[in-house]
Amino acid sequence: NYLQLPTGLIENQMSITLTWTQDLAGNLNGAETGITITEYPDTRPPLIIGAIIDYSNSLLLISADEVLDGLRAQLSNATKFVIVKTSGNQFADGNTEVRLTGSTMIDGDGLTIQFRLLESTRLFLQANSKLATGSDDDQYYLKVENGAVIDLSQNPNVANLNVSLPELPDERNP
């Protein structure tokens, strides 16, 4: 039985059977009935807290502080992921950032979800990276704008414009 409250909260009733559980000392619980459980809706937006770019598999792995919805890829927006050099230097094409336009979510529903990079984006980033140049000026970080991904309650992420972006080298044979 549950009761939908006017506030949008849900109240549920729970009963616990005699000897259903025990404490650390081995004492069994007594029977309880009519325990009220109030369920509050998730209204807190997720925060992206980490990312990794994997050149071997053409992936961007995104980690959040709560479970993200990876089953509805149409609700994600990879163009809101922007890769920038920590030095502020330009890329080889003269731009100061690379938007992940055309990248698609491929795996999710967890604290980490994956986006498949376009091959042209992967090659461009790899050629301009610290791994290729050896220069600390070519280290990347990730800017994540509002609404790039959602959590299971469809709350869009809040912006985090300074996410560390370690790179995993391409170690696959051609």
PDB file of C-alpha atoms in Angstrom:
ATOM      1  CA  ASN A   1       0.000   0.000   0.000  1.00  0.00           C
ATOM      2  CA  TYR A   2       1.198   3.467  -0.750  1.00  0.00           C
ATOM      3  CA  LEU A   3      -0.308   6.900  -0.408  1.00  0.00           C
ATOM      4  CA  GLN A   4       0.484   9.752  -2.809  1.00  0.00           C
ATOM      5  CA  LEU A   5       0.664  12.899  -0.693  1.00  0.00           C
ATOM      6  CA  PRO A   6      -0.382  16.329  -2.062  1.00  0.00           C
ATOM      7  CA  THR A   7       3.265  17.439  -1.793  1.00  0.00           C
ATOM      8  CA  GLY A   8       4.329  14.822  -4.342  1.00  0.00           C
ATOM      9  CA  LEU A   9       5.935  12.659  -1.663  1.00  0.00           C
ATOM     10  CA  ILE A  10       5.022   9.003  -1.427  1.00  0.00           C
ATOM     11  CA  GLU A  11       4.303   7.317   1.888  1.00  0.00           C
ATOM     12  CA  ASN A  12       4.539   3.575   2.086  1.00  0.00           C
ATOM     13  CA  GLN A  13       3.764   1.128   4.860  1.00  0.00           C
ATOM     14  CA  MET A  14       6.157  -1.682   5.694  1.00  0.00           C
ATOM     15  CA  SER A  15       5.871  -4.665   8.009  1.00  0.00           C
ATOM     16  CA  ILE A  16       8.776  -6.714   9.327  1.00  0.00           C
ATOM     17  CA  THR A  17       8.250 -10.385  10.080  1.00  0.00           C
ATOM     18  CA  LEU A  18       9.375 -11.844  13.403  1.00  0.00           C
ATOM     19  CA  THR A  19      13.054 -13.013  13.244  1.00  0.00           C
ATOM     20  CA  TRP A  20      13.495 -11.497   9.773  1.00  0.00           C
ATOM     21  CA  THR A  21      16.861  -9.951  10.675  1.00  0.00           C
ATOM     22  CA  GLN A  22      19.306  -9.841  13.566  1.00  0.00           C
ATOM     23  CA  ASP A  23      21.828  -7.440  15.075  1.00  0.00           C
ATOM     24  CA  LEU A  24      25.588  -8.045  15.412  1.00  0.00           C
ATOM     25  CA  ALA A  25      25.108  -9.858  18.717  1.00  0.00           C
ATOM     26  CA  GLY A  26      22.711 -12.325  17.075  1.00  0.00           C
ATOM     27  CA  ASN A  27      19.542 -10.925  18.675  1.00  0.00           C
ATOM     28  CA  LEU A  28      16.547 -11.506  16.396  1.00  0.00           C
ATOM     29  CA  ASN A  29      14.138  -8.691  15.687  1.00  0.00           C
ATOM     30  CA  GLY A  30      10.595  -8.579  16.950  1.00  0.00           C
ATOM     31  CA  ALA A  31       7.642  -8.250  14.606  1.00  0.00           C
ATOM     32  CA  GLU A  32       6.775  -4.681  13.539  1.00  0.00           C
ATOM     33  CA  THR A  33       3.825  -3.532  11.491  1.00  0.00           C
ATOM     34  CA  GLY A  34       2.765  -0.216  10.027  1.00  0.00           C
ATOM     35  CA  ILE A  35       6.223   1.341   9.778  1.00  0.00           C
ATOM     36  CA  THR A  36       5.801   4.493   7.697  1.00  0.00           C
ATOM     37  CA  ILE A  37       8.363   5.133   4.987  1.00  0.00           C
ATOM     38  CA  THR A  38       8.347   8.509   3.236  1.00  0.00           C
ATOM     39  CA  GLU A  39       9.994   8.680  -0.177  1.00  0.00           C
ATOM     40  CA  TYR A  40      11.370  12.045  -1.294  1.00  0.00           C
ATOM     41  CA  PRO A  41      11.884  12.803  -4.994  1.00  0.00           C
ATOM     42  CA  ASP A  42      15.424  13.241  -6.345  1.00  0.00           C
ATOM     43  CA  THR A  43      15.776  16.917  -7.216  1.00  0.00           C
ATOM     44  CA  ARG A  44      19.565  17.265  -6.890  1.00  0.00           C
ATOM     45  CA  PRO A  45      21.386  17.603 -10.218  1.00  0.00           C
ATOM     46  CA  PRO A  46      24.393  15.356 -10.868  1.00  0.00           C
ATOM     47  CA  LEU A  47      27.924  16.738 -10.957  1.00  0.00           C
ATOM     48  CA  ILE A  48      30.566  15.410 -13.352  1.00  0.00           C
ATOM     49  CA  ILE A  49      33.628  14.746 -11.187  1.00  0.00           C
ATOM     50  CA  GLY A  50      36.021  12.960 -13.535  1.00  0.00           C
ATOM     51  CA  ALA A  51      36.747  11.957 -17.095  1.00  0.00           C
ATOM     52  CA  ILE A  52      39.245   9.893 -19.099  1.00  0.00           C
ATOM     53  CA  ILE A  53      39.918   9.901 -22.813  1.00  0.00           C
ATOM     54  CA  ASP A  54      40.840   6.455 -24.194  1.00  0.00           C
ATOM     55  CA  TYR A  55      42.486   6.706 -27.617  1.00  0.00           C
ATOM     56  CA  SER A  56      42.674   2.910 -28.126  1.00  0.00           C
ATOM     57  CA  ASN A  57      38.894   2.579 -28.035  1.00  0.00           C
ATOM     58  CA  SER A  58      37.842   6.095 -29.140  1.00  0.00           C
ATOM     59  CA  LEU A  59      36.027   6.659 -25.842  1.00  0.00           C
ATOM     60  CA  LEU A  60      35.376   9.478 -23.425  1.00  0.00           C
ATOM     61  CA  LEU A  61      34.503   8.063 -19.997  1.00  0.00           C
ATOM     62  CA  ILE A  62      32.512  10.421 -17.773  1.00  0.00           C
ATOM     63  CA  SER A  63      32.164   9.888 -13.997  1.00  0.00           C
ATOM     64  CA  ALA A  64      29.574  11.580 -11.791  1.00  0.00           C
ATOM     65  CA  ASP A  65      28.722  11.859  -8.109  1.00  0.00           C
ATOM     66  CA  GLU A  66      25.508   9.882  -8.656  1.00  0.00           C
ATOM     67  CA  VAL A  67      24.114   7.317 -11.095  1.00  0.00           C
ATOM     68  CA  LEU A  68      23.608   8.710 -14.601  1.00  0.00           C
ATOM     69  CA  ASP A  69      20.962   7.631 -17.108  1.00  0.00           C
ATOM     70  CA  GLY A  70      22.740   5.901 -19.952  1.00  0.00           C
ATOM     71  CA  LEU A  71      19.768   4.054 -21.384  1.00  0.00           C
ATOM     72  CA  ARG A  72      18.237   7.087 -23.076  1.00  0.00           C
ATOM     73  CA  ALA A  73      21.120   8.346 -25.216  1.00  0.00           C
ATOM     74  CA  GLN A  74      18.771  10.780 -26.946  1.00  0.00           C
ATOM     75  CA  LEU A  75      18.614  12.762 -23.685  1.00  0.00           C
ATOM     76  CA  SER A  76      22.389  13.356 -23.609  1.00  0.00           C
ATOM     77  CA  ASN A  77      24.132  16.177 -25.462  1.00  0.00           C
ATOM     78  CA  ALA A  78      27.802  15.501 -26.250  1.00  0.00           C
ATOM     79  CA  THR A  79      28.251  18.991 -27.732  1.00  0.00           C
ATOM     80  CA  LYS A  80      28.226  20.219 -24.118  1.00  0.00           C
ATOM     81  CA  PHE A  81      31.545  18.413 -23.527  1.00  0.00           C
ATOM     82  CA  VAL A  82      34.389  20.760 -24.486  1.00  0.00           C
ATOM     83  CA  ILE A  83      38.085  19.827 -24.458  1.00  0.00           C
ATOM     84  CA  VAL A  84      40.558  22.649 -23.789  1.00  0.00           C
ATOM     85  CA  LYS A  85      44.336  22.809 -23.275  1.00  0.00           C
ATOM     86  CA  THR A  86      45.314  23.683 -19.706  1.00  0.00           C
ATOM     87  CA  SER A  87      47.762  26.271 -21.062  1.00  0.00           C
ATOM     88  CA  GLY A  88      45.034  28.014 -23.050  1.00  0.00           C
ATOM     89  CA  ASN A  89      47.102  27.417 -26.191  1.00  0.00           C
ATOM     90  CA  GLN A  90      45.463  26.856 -29.535  1.00  0.00           C
ATOM     91  CA  PHE A  91      45.041  23.523 -31.258  1.00  0.00           C
ATOM     92  CA  ALA A  92      46.634  22.934 -34.670  1.00  0.00           C
ATOM     93  CA  ASP A  93      43.522  24.339 -36.395  1.00  0.00           C
ATOM     94  CA  GLY A  94      43.798  27.657 -34.524  1.00  0.00           C
ATOM     95  CA  ASN A  95      40.831  27.013 -32.194  1.00  0.00           C
ATOM     96  CA  THR A  96      41.146  26.997 -28.421  1.00  0.00           C
ATOM     97  CA  GLU A  97      38.579  24.257 -27.790  1.00  0.00           C
ATOM     98  CA  VAL A  98      37.152  21.073 -29.282  1.00  0.00           C
ATOM     99  CA  ARG A  99      33.433  20.355 -28.856  1.00  0.00           C
ATOM    100  CA  LEU A 100      32.536  16.685 -29.015  1.00  0.00           C
ATOM    101  CA  THR A 101      29.894  17.217 -31.692  1.00  0.00           C
ATOM    102  CA  GLY A 102      28.811  13.901 -33.203  1.00  0.00           C
ATOM    103  CA  SER A 103      29.958  11.790 -30.266  1.00  0.00           C
ATOM    104  CA  THR A 104      27.331   9.362 -28.989  1.00  0.00           C
ATOM    105  CA  MET A 105      26.603   7.732 -25.649  1.00  0.00           C
ATOM    106  CA  ILE A 106      27.156   3.994 -25.909  1.00  0.00           C
ATOM    107  CA  ASP A 107      27.031   2.656 -22.368  1.00  0.00           C
ATOM    108  CA  GLY A 108      25.612   3.857 -19.132  1.00  0.00           C
ATOM    109  CA  ASP A 109      23.395   3.638 -16.096  1.00  0.00           C
ATOM    110  CA  GLY A 110      26.102   3.889 -13.528  1.00  0.00           C
ATOM    111  CA  LEU A 111      28.525   6.286 -11.972  1.00  0.00           C
ATOM    112  CA  THR A 112      30.551   6.145 -15.211  1.00  0.00           C
ATOM    113  CA  ILE A 113      29.131   6.321 -18.715  1.00  0.00           C
ATOM    114  CA  GLN A 114      30.880   6.174 -22.088  1.00  0.00           C
ATOM    115  CA  PHE A 115      30.735   8.278 -25.225  1.00  0.00           C
ATOM    116  CA  ARG A 116      32.101   7.074 -28.567  1.00  0.00           C
ATOM    117  CA  LEU A 117      34.233   9.779 -30.209  1.00  0.00           C
ATOM    118  CA  LEU A 118      34.093  10.392 -33.927  1.00  0.00           C
ATOM    119  CA  GLU A 119      37.262   8.980 -35.485  1.00  0.00           C
ATOM    120  CA  SER A 120      38.198  12.407 -36.852  1.00  0.00           C
ATOM    121  CA  THR A 121      37.865  13.896 -33.337  1.00  0.00           C
ATOM    122  CA  ARG A 122      39.924  11.103 -31.781  1.00  0.00           C
ATOM    123  CA  LEU A 123      42.722  11.518 -34.335  1.00  0.00           C
ATOM    124  CA  PHE A 124      42.752  15.310 -33.974  1.00  0.00           C
ATOM    125  CA  LEU A 125      42.870  15.193 -30.165  1.00  0.00           C
ATOM    126  CA  GLN A 126      45.514  12.480 -30.166  1.00  0.00           C
ATOM    127  CA  ALA A 127      47.765  14.407 -32.579  1.00  0.00           C
ATOM    128  CA  ASN A 128      47.498  17.593 -30.460  1.00  0.00           C
ATOM    129  CA  SER A 129      47.848  15.913 -27.049  1.00  0.00           C
ATOM    130  CA  LYS A 130      50.650  15.863 -24.524  1.00  0.00           C
ATOM    131  CA  LEU A 131      51.123  12.190 -25.414  1.00  0.00           C
ATOM    132  CA  ALA A 132      52.062  13.192 -28.985  1.00  0.00           C
ATOM    133  CA  THR A 133      53.980  16.413 -28.341  1.00  0.00           C
ATOM    134  CA  GLY A 134      55.537  15.672 -24.958  1.00  0.00           C
ATOM    135  CA  SER A 135      54.757  19.249 -23.884  1.00  0.00           C
ATOM    136  CA  ASP A 136      52.941  20.079 -20.647  1.00  0.00           C
ATOM    137  CA  ASP A 137      51.339  22.951 -22.600  1.00  0.00           C
ATOM    138  CA  ASP A 138      49.283  20.331 -24.455  1.00  0.00           C
ATOM    139  CA  GLN A 139      47.649  18.713 -21.394  1.00  0.00           C
ATOM    140  CA  TYR A 140      43.832  18.698 -21.644  1.00  0.00           C
ATOM    141  CA  TYR A 141      40.970  19.365 -19.284  1.00  0.00           C
ATOM    142  CA  LEU A 142      37.231  19.006 -19.850  1.00  0.00           C
ATOM    143  CA  LYS A 143      34.591  21.690 -19.551  1.00  0.00           C
ATOM    144  CA  VAL A 144      31.146  20.180 -18.959  1.00  0.00           C
ATOM    145  CA  GLU A 145      28.269  22.560 -19.591  1.00  0.00           C
ATOM    146  CA  ASN A 146      24.784  22.302 -18.030  1.00  0.00           C
ATOM    147  CA  GLY A 147      22.584  19.606 -19.524  1.00  0.00           C
ATOM    148  CA  ALA A 148      25.196  17.302 -21.053  1.00  0.00           C
ATOM    149  CA  VAL A 149      23.745  14.266 -19.236  1.00  0.00           C
ATOM    150  CA  ILE A 150      20.919  13.433 -16.830  1.00  0.00           C
ATOM    151  CA  ASP A 151      20.488  11.264 -13.759  1.00  0.00           C
ATOM    152  CA  LEU A 152      17.831   8.565 -13.368  1.00  0.00           C
ATOM    153  CA  SER A 153      15.267  11.173 -12.288  1.00  0.00           C
ATOM    154  CA  GLN A 154      16.038  13.210 -15.420  1.00  0.00           C
ATOM    155  CA  ASN A 155      17.792  16.000 -13.516  1.00  0.00           C
ATOM    156  CA  PRO A 156      20.340  17.604 -15.880  1.00  0.00           C
ATOM    157  CA  ASN A 157      23.927  17.934 -14.692  1.00  0.00           C
ATOM    158  CA  VAL A 158      25.262  21.231 -13.406  1.00  0.00           C
ATOM    159  CA  ALA A 159      28.247  22.807 -15.121  1.00  0.00           C
ATOM    160  CA  ASN A 160      31.756  21.850 -14.079  1.00  0.00           C
ATOM    161  CA  LEU A 161      34.210  23.815 -16.188  1.00  0.00           C
ATOM    162  CA  ASN A 162      37.406  22.285 -14.816  1.00  0.00           C
ATOM    163  CA  VAL A 163      37.387  18.467 -14.966  1.00  0.00           C
ATOM    164  CA  SER A 164      40.775  16.754 -15.110  1.00  0.00           C
ATOM    165  CA  LEU A 165      41.151  14.734 -18.332  1.00  0.00           C
ATOM    166  CA  PRO A 166      43.865  12.049 -18.191  1.00  0.00           C
ATOM    167  CA  GLU A 167      44.640  10.399 -21.512  1.00  0.00           C
ATOM    168  CA  LEU A 168      45.122   6.692 -22.192  1.00  0.00           C
ATOM    169  CA  PRO A 169      47.431   6.169 -25.199  1.00  0.00           C
ATOM    170  CA  ASP A 170      46.457   4.310 -28.345  1.00  0.00           C
ATOM    171  CA  GLU A 171      48.074   0.909 -27.859  1.00  0.00           C
ATOM    172  CA  ARG A 172      46.169  -1.031 -30.508  1.00  0.00           C
ATOM    173  CA  ASN A 173      47.931  -2.321 -33.583  1.00  0.00           C
ATOM    174  CA  PRO A 174      46.644  -0.947 -36.895  1.00  0.00           C
TER     175      PRO A 174
END
